[in-house]
Amino acid sequence: MVVEERHQFLVTDEVRDTAFGSTGPARPGMIGWLRRIIRGWALAGGALLLLLAVATTWSAIGAALFGRPLPGEVELAELGVAIAAFSFLPYCQLIGANVSADIFTTGAGPRTVAVLKAISGMVAFGFALLLLWRMNAGLADYRRYEEITTILRIPIWIVFVPALASLALLAIASLISIRDAVAAVRRG
């Protein structure tokens, strides 16, 4: 294990892997496959944000130079950012990058931190299931009432489909993080 000291923080191989793009050690089997899917889903969300940035820039240039912005660019941005934001949730859960209060665990031992991570994973799992349930109901409502965007006439319910997929992946990522935390507790 390589250990470096940077800015008063201890950086290990494991932290470096999670902080700089990996979802932990390469693992064979279903867990490794699920980790790669979650990472790919987040990368797809990032690619979507990049496309939205290009569309927004194109619209601004078109408006400034030719008086013709990209029609519906704001609608695309609203829908796309919602999709992208949801796509990052599972990856953030998987690498432990969601909101945390490190001030409470600064002096805690590895076992205590692992127990707290297991609890936070359970909370994230419950949150994912609750949102899956309620957003599924929202999807049904938007499909029933056929609400669409004003300019491009895109059905609003379409955004719910990738959001629900993201929440399902968040539930899976939560279970993986619980599994990892319980394994850390057992290791001591």
PDB file of C-alpha atoms in Angstrom:
ATOM      1  CA  MET A   1       0.000   0.000   0.000  1.00  0.00           C
ATOM      2  CA  VAL A   2       1.354   3.393  -1.007  1.00  0.00           C
ATOM      3  CA  VAL A   3       0.755   6.214   1.459  1.00  0.00           C
ATOM      4  CA  GLU A   4       1.414   9.898   0.764  1.00  0.00           C
ATOM      5  CA  GLU A   5       0.735  12.944   2.865  1.00  0.00           C
ATOM      6  CA  ARG A   6      -0.936  15.833   1.045  1.00  0.00           C
ATOM      7  CA  HIS A   7      -2.264  18.973   2.658  1.00  0.00           C
ATOM      8  CA  GLN A   8      -2.621  17.337   6.069  1.00  0.00           C
ATOM      9  CA  PHE A   9      -4.692  14.466   4.631  1.00  0.00           C
ATOM     10  CA  LEU A  10      -3.632  10.858   4.432  1.00  0.00           C
ATOM     11  CA  VAL A  11      -4.017   9.534   0.875  1.00  0.00           C
ATOM     12  CA  THR A  12      -3.938   5.764   0.386  1.00  0.00           C
ATOM     13  CA  ASP A  13      -4.284   3.719  -2.811  1.00  0.00           C
ATOM     14  CA  GLU A  14      -7.904   3.010  -1.951  1.00  0.00           C
ATOM     15  CA  VAL A  15      -8.746   6.696  -1.485  1.00  0.00           C
ATOM     16  CA  ARG A  16      -6.860   7.634  -4.658  1.00  0.00           C
ATOM     17  CA  ASP A  17      -8.786   5.021  -6.641  1.00  0.00           C
ATOM     18  CA  THR A  18     -12.153   6.312  -5.474  1.00  0.00           C
ATOM     19  CA  ALA A  19     -11.280   9.998  -5.606  1.00  0.00           C
ATOM     20  CA  PHE A  20      -9.796   9.907  -9.081  1.00  0.00           C
ATOM     21  CA  GLY A  21     -12.261   7.896 -11.102  1.00  0.00           C
ATOM     22  CA  SER A  22     -12.298   4.294  -9.976  1.00  0.00           C
ATOM     23  CA  THR A  23     -15.083   2.716  -7.997  1.00  0.00           C
ATOM     24  CA  GLY A  24     -12.668   0.742  -5.896  1.00  0.00           C
ATOM     25  CA  PRO A  25     -10.537  -2.284  -6.602  1.00  0.00           C
ATOM     26  CA  ALA A  26     -11.391  -4.200  -9.774  1.00  0.00           C
ATOM     27  CA  ARG A  27     -13.735  -6.960  -8.746  1.00  0.00           C
ATOM     28  CA  PRO A  28     -14.809  -9.939 -10.773  1.00  0.00           C
ATOM     29  CA  GLY A  29     -18.389 -11.140 -10.952  1.00  0.00           C
ATOM     30  CA  MET A  30     -21.651  -9.347 -10.490  1.00  0.00           C
ATOM     31  CA  ILE A  31     -20.395  -6.657  -8.054  1.00  0.00           C
ATOM     32  CA  GLY A  32     -17.646  -5.601 -10.470  1.00  0.00           C
ATOM     33  CA  TRP A  33     -20.125  -5.592 -13.345  1.00  0.00           C
ATOM     34  CA  LEU A  34     -22.581  -3.447 -11.367  1.00  0.00           C
ATOM     35  CA  ARG A  35     -19.807  -1.009 -10.402  1.00  0.00           C
ATOM     36  CA  ARG A  36     -18.879  -0.608 -14.071  1.00  0.00           C
ATOM     37  CA  ILE A  37     -22.514  -0.011 -15.056  1.00  0.00           C
ATOM     38  CA  ILE A  38     -22.885   2.647 -12.357  1.00  0.00           C
ATOM     39  CA  ARG A  39     -19.674   4.354 -13.456  1.00  0.00           C
ATOM     40  CA  GLY A  40     -20.791   4.244 -17.109  1.00  0.00           C
ATOM     41  CA  TRP A  41     -24.170   5.725 -16.158  1.00  0.00           C
ATOM     42  CA  ALA A  42     -22.428   8.650 -14.446  1.00  0.00           C
ATOM     43  CA  LEU A  43     -20.156   9.147 -17.459  1.00  0.00           C
ATOM     44  CA  ALA A  44     -23.256   9.226 -19.683  1.00  0.00           C
ATOM     45  CA  GLY A  45     -24.673  11.953 -17.417  1.00  0.00           C
ATOM     46  CA  GLY A  46     -21.429  13.896 -17.799  1.00  0.00           C
ATOM     47  CA  ALA A  47     -21.570  13.506 -21.590  1.00  0.00           C
ATOM     48  CA  LEU A  48     -25.145  14.809 -21.526  1.00  0.00           C
ATOM     49  CA  LEU A  49     -24.012  17.876 -19.558  1.00  0.00           C
ATOM     50  CA  LEU A  50     -21.265  18.438 -22.106  1.00  0.00           C
ATOM     51  CA  LEU A  51     -23.789  18.292 -24.956  1.00  0.00           C
ATOM     52  CA  LEU A  52     -26.017  20.755 -23.096  1.00  0.00           C
ATOM     53  CA  ALA A  53     -23.079  23.134 -22.685  1.00  0.00           C
ATOM     54  CA  VAL A  54     -22.432  22.950 -26.445  1.00  0.00           C
ATOM     55  CA  ALA A  55     -26.128  23.574 -27.198  1.00  0.00           C
ATOM     56  CA  THR A  56     -26.240  26.542 -24.802  1.00  0.00           C
ATOM     57  CA  THR A  57     -23.082  28.005 -26.330  1.00  0.00           C
ATOM     58  CA  TRP A  58     -24.415  27.452 -29.837  1.00  0.00           C
ATOM     59  CA  SER A  59     -27.667  29.158 -28.864  1.00  0.00           C
ATOM     60  CA  ALA A  60     -25.875  32.152 -27.323  1.00  0.00           C
ATOM     61  CA  ILE A  61     -23.622  32.582 -30.362  1.00  0.00           C
ATOM     62  CA  GLY A  62     -26.562  32.187 -32.731  1.00  0.00           C
ATOM     63  CA  ALA A  63     -28.536  34.796 -30.803  1.00  0.00           C
ATOM     64  CA  ALA A  64     -25.625  37.245 -30.641  1.00  0.00           C
ATOM     65  CA  LEU A  65     -24.449  36.934 -34.249  1.00  0.00           C
ATOM     66  CA  PHE A  66     -27.579  36.087 -36.195  1.00  0.00           C
ATOM     67  CA  GLY A  67     -30.462  36.958 -33.876  1.00  0.00           C
ATOM     68  CA  ARG A  68     -31.530  33.297 -33.946  1.00  0.00           C
ATOM     69  CA  PRO A  69     -30.979  31.281 -30.774  1.00  0.00           C
ATOM     70  CA  LEU A  70     -31.461  27.529 -30.736  1.00  0.00           C
ATOM     71  CA  PRO A  71     -35.223  27.012 -30.323  1.00  0.00           C
ATOM     72  CA  GLY A  72     -36.095  25.316 -27.037  1.00  0.00           C
ATOM     73  CA  GLU A  73     -32.537  25.389 -25.703  1.00  0.00           C
ATOM     74  CA  VAL A  74     -33.767  26.319 -22.211  1.00  0.00           C
ATOM     75  CA  GLU A  75     -36.215  23.404 -22.260  1.00  0.00           C
ATOM     76  CA  LEU A  76     -33.436  21.029 -23.300  1.00  0.00           C
ATOM     77  CA  ALA A  77     -31.218  22.383 -20.524  1.00  0.00           C
ATOM     78  CA  GLU A  78     -33.928  21.941 -17.883  1.00  0.00           C
ATOM     79  CA  LEU A  79     -34.704  18.377 -18.904  1.00  0.00           C
ATOM     80  CA  GLY A  80     -31.076  17.401 -19.490  1.00  0.00           C
ATOM     81  CA  VAL A  81     -29.741  18.793 -16.227  1.00  0.00           C
ATOM     82  CA  ALA A  82     -32.440  16.921 -14.310  1.00  0.00           C
ATOM     83  CA  ILE A  83     -31.427  13.672 -16.009  1.00  0.00           C
ATOM     84  CA  ALA A  84     -27.706  14.315 -15.466  1.00  0.00           C
ATOM     85  CA  ALA A  85     -28.128  15.211 -11.793  1.00  0.00           C
ATOM     86  CA  PHE A  86     -29.928  11.939 -11.123  1.00  0.00           C
ATOM     87  CA  SER A  87     -27.302   9.995 -13.083  1.00  0.00           C
ATOM     88  CA  PHE A  88     -24.561  11.085 -10.664  1.00  0.00           C
ATOM     89  CA  LEU A  89     -26.338   9.895  -7.495  1.00  0.00           C
ATOM     90  CA  PRO A  90     -25.456   6.181  -7.762  1.00  0.00           C
ATOM     91  CA  TYR A  91     -21.789   6.862  -8.506  1.00  0.00           C
ATOM     92  CA  CYS A  92     -21.510   9.322  -5.623  1.00  0.00           C
ATOM     93  CA  GLN A  93     -23.000   6.697  -3.299  1.00  0.00           C
ATOM     94  CA  LEU A  94     -20.656   4.036  -4.611  1.00  0.00           C
ATOM     95  CA  ILE A  95     -17.478   6.045  -4.000  1.00  0.00           C
ATOM     96  CA  GLY A  96     -18.668   7.671  -0.763  1.00  0.00           C
ATOM     97  CA  ALA A  97     -18.859  11.161  -2.248  1.00  0.00           C
ATOM     98  CA  ASN A  98     -22.318  12.053  -0.977  1.00  0.00           C
ATOM     99  CA  VAL A  99     -22.768  14.598   1.782  1.00  0.00           C
ATOM    100  CA  SER A 100     -21.124  13.534   5.015  1.00  0.00           C
ATOM    101  CA  ALA A 101     -20.164  15.119   8.306  1.00  0.00           C
ATOM    102  CA  ASP A 102     -16.509  14.140   8.666  1.00  0.00           C
ATOM    103  CA  ILE A 103     -16.188  16.343  11.738  1.00  0.00           C
ATOM    104  CA  PHE A 104     -17.927  13.605  13.746  1.00  0.00           C
ATOM    105  CA  THR A 105     -15.655  10.817  12.514  1.00  0.00           C
ATOM    106  CA  THR A 106     -12.277  12.567  12.628  1.00  0.00           C
ATOM    107  CA  GLY A 107     -11.173  10.818  15.815  1.00  0.00           C
ATOM    108  CA  ALA A 108     -13.182   7.646  15.274  1.00  0.00           C
ATOM    109  CA  GLY A 109     -11.587   4.296  14.585  1.00  0.00           C
ATOM    110  CA  PRO A 110     -11.987   2.391  11.326  1.00  0.00           C
ATOM    111  CA  ARG A 111     -14.644   0.112  12.776  1.00  0.00           C
ATOM    112  CA  THR A 112     -16.803   3.028  13.967  1.00  0.00           C
ATOM    113  CA  VAL A 113     -16.451   4.737  10.590  1.00  0.00           C
ATOM    114  CA  ALA A 114     -17.452   1.496   8.848  1.00  0.00           C
ATOM    115  CA  VAL A 115     -20.543   1.153  11.066  1.00  0.00           C
ATOM    116  CA  LEU A 116     -21.532   4.745  10.259  1.00  0.00           C
ATOM    117  CA  LYS A 117     -21.003   4.069   6.546  1.00  0.00           C
ATOM    118  CA  ALA A 118     -23.259   1.026   6.797  1.00  0.00           C
ATOM    119  CA  ILE A 119     -25.947   3.145   8.457  1.00  0.00           C
ATOM    120  CA  SER A 120     -25.609   5.872   5.827  1.00  0.00           C
ATOM    121  CA  GLY A 121     -25.895   3.201   3.134  1.00  0.00           C
ATOM    122  CA  MET A 122     -29.143   2.014   4.716  1.00  0.00           C
ATOM    123  CA  VAL A 123     -30.468   5.582   4.744  1.00  0.00           C
ATOM    124  CA  ALA A 124     -29.494   6.003   1.076  1.00  0.00           C
ATOM    125  CA  PHE A 125     -31.207   2.707   0.240  1.00  0.00           C
ATOM    126  CA  GLY A 126     -34.404   3.831   1.965  1.00  0.00           C
ATOM    127  CA  PHE A 127     -34.187   7.216   0.234  1.00  0.00           C
ATOM    128  CA  ALA A 128     -33.773   5.500  -3.156  1.00  0.00           C
ATOM    129  CA  LEU A 129     -36.770   3.233  -2.568  1.00  0.00           C
ATOM    130  CA  LEU A 130     -38.952   6.120  -1.396  1.00  0.00           C
ATOM    131  CA  LEU A 131     -38.052   8.220  -4.430  1.00  0.00           C
ATOM    132  CA  LEU A 132     -38.530   5.252  -6.769  1.00  0.00           C
ATOM    133  CA  TRP A 133     -42.030   4.766  -5.411  1.00  0.00           C
ATOM    134  CA  ARG A 134     -43.033   8.447  -5.581  1.00  0.00           C
ATOM    135  CA  MET A 135     -41.381   9.214  -8.914  1.00  0.00           C
ATOM    136  CA  ASN A 136     -43.020   6.169 -10.442  1.00  0.00           C
ATOM    137  CA  ALA A 137     -46.345   7.676  -9.379  1.00  0.00           C
ATOM    138  CA  GLY A 138     -45.224  11.001 -10.894  1.00  0.00           C
ATOM    139  CA  LEU A 139     -44.377   9.242 -14.154  1.00  0.00           C
ATOM    140  CA  ALA A 140     -47.857   7.725 -14.271  1.00  0.00           C
ATOM    141  CA  ASP A 141     -49.438  11.158 -13.668  1.00  0.00           C
ATOM    142  CA  TYR A 142     -47.376  12.897 -16.349  1.00  0.00           C
ATOM    143  CA  ARG A 143     -48.213  10.159 -18.850  1.00  0.00           C
ATOM    144  CA  ARG A 144     -51.904  10.325 -17.988  1.00  0.00           C
ATOM    145  CA  TYR A 145     -52.142  14.129 -18.295  1.00  0.00           C
ATOM    146  CA  GLU A 146     -49.752  14.353 -21.277  1.00  0.00           C
ATOM    147  CA  GLU A 147     -47.924  17.499 -20.129  1.00  0.00           C
ATOM    148  CA  ILE A 148     -45.376  18.689 -22.705  1.00  0.00           C
ATOM    149  CA  THR A 149     -42.754  21.420 -23.005  1.00  0.00           C
ATOM    150  CA  THR A 150     -43.912  24.664 -24.605  1.00  0.00           C
ATOM    151  CA  ILE A 151     -41.567  25.064 -27.562  1.00  0.00           C
ATOM    152  CA  LEU A 152     -40.260  21.613 -28.464  1.00  0.00           C
ATOM    153  CA  ARG A 153     -43.394  19.795 -27.283  1.00  0.00           C
ATOM    154  CA  ILE A 154     -41.343  17.087 -25.534  1.00  0.00           C
ATOM    155  CA  PRO A 155     -43.448  14.988 -23.150  1.00  0.00           C
ATOM    156  CA  ILE A 156     -42.306  15.691 -19.573  1.00  0.00           C
ATOM    157  CA  TRP A 157     -42.704  12.055 -18.562  1.00  0.00           C
ATOM    158  CA  ILE A 158     -39.678  11.093 -20.680  1.00  0.00           C
ATOM    159  CA  VAL A 159     -37.358  12.616 -18.042  1.00  0.00           C
ATOM    160  CA  PHE A 160     -38.772  10.281 -15.406  1.00  0.00           C
ATOM    161  CA  VAL A 161     -37.521   7.152 -17.195  1.00  0.00           C
ATOM    162  CA  PRO A 162     -33.763   7.823 -16.795  1.00  0.00           C
ATOM    163  CA  ALA A 163     -34.414   9.311 -13.342  1.00  0.00           C
ATOM    164  CA  LEU A 164     -36.074   6.058 -12.262  1.00  0.00           C
ATOM    165  CA  ALA A 165     -33.173   4.069 -13.731  1.00  0.00           C
ATOM    166  CA  SER A 166     -30.791   6.288 -11.734  1.00  0.00           C
ATOM    167  CA  LEU A 167     -32.749   5.666  -8.545  1.00  0.00           C
ATOM    168  CA  ALA A 168     -32.696   1.906  -9.156  1.00  0.00           C
ATOM    169  CA  LEU A 169     -28.918   2.142  -9.603  1.00  0.00           C
ATOM    170  CA  LEU A 170     -28.742   4.253  -6.429  1.00  0.00           C
ATOM    171  CA  ALA A 171     -30.503   1.455  -4.541  1.00  0.00           C
ATOM    172  CA  ILE A 172     -27.999  -1.048  -5.952  1.00  0.00           C
ATOM    173  CA  ALA A 173     -25.046   1.236  -5.130  1.00  0.00           C
ATOM    174  CA  SER A 174     -26.405   1.593  -1.591  1.00  0.00           C
ATOM    175  CA  LEU A 175     -26.528  -2.169  -1.166  1.00  0.00           C
ATOM    176  CA  ILE A 176     -22.950  -2.445  -2.460  1.00  0.00           C
ATOM    177  CA  SER A 177     -21.781   0.261  -0.052  1.00  0.00           C
ATOM    178  CA  ILE A 178     -23.576  -1.487   2.836  1.00  0.00           C
ATOM    179  CA  ARG A 179     -21.897  -4.760   1.842  1.00  0.00           C
ATOM    180  CA  ASP A 180     -18.474  -3.066   1.728  1.00  0.00           C
ATOM    181  CA  ALA A 181     -19.029  -1.337   5.086  1.00  0.00           C
ATOM    182  CA  VAL A 182     -20.140  -4.569   6.781  1.00  0.00           C
ATOM    183  CA  ALA A 183     -17.044  -6.304   5.403  1.00  0.00           C
ATOM    184  CA  ALA A 184     -14.918  -3.465   6.851  1.00  0.00           C
ATOM    185  CA  VAL A 185     -16.635  -3.867  10.251  1.00  0.00           C
ATOM    186  CA  ARG A 186     -15.866  -7.588  10.231  1.00  0.00           C
ATOM    187  CA  ARG A 187     -12.223  -6.911   9.373  1.00  0.00           C
ATOM    188  CA  GLY A 188     -12.075  -4.647  12.381  1.00  0.00           C
TER     189      GLY A 188
END
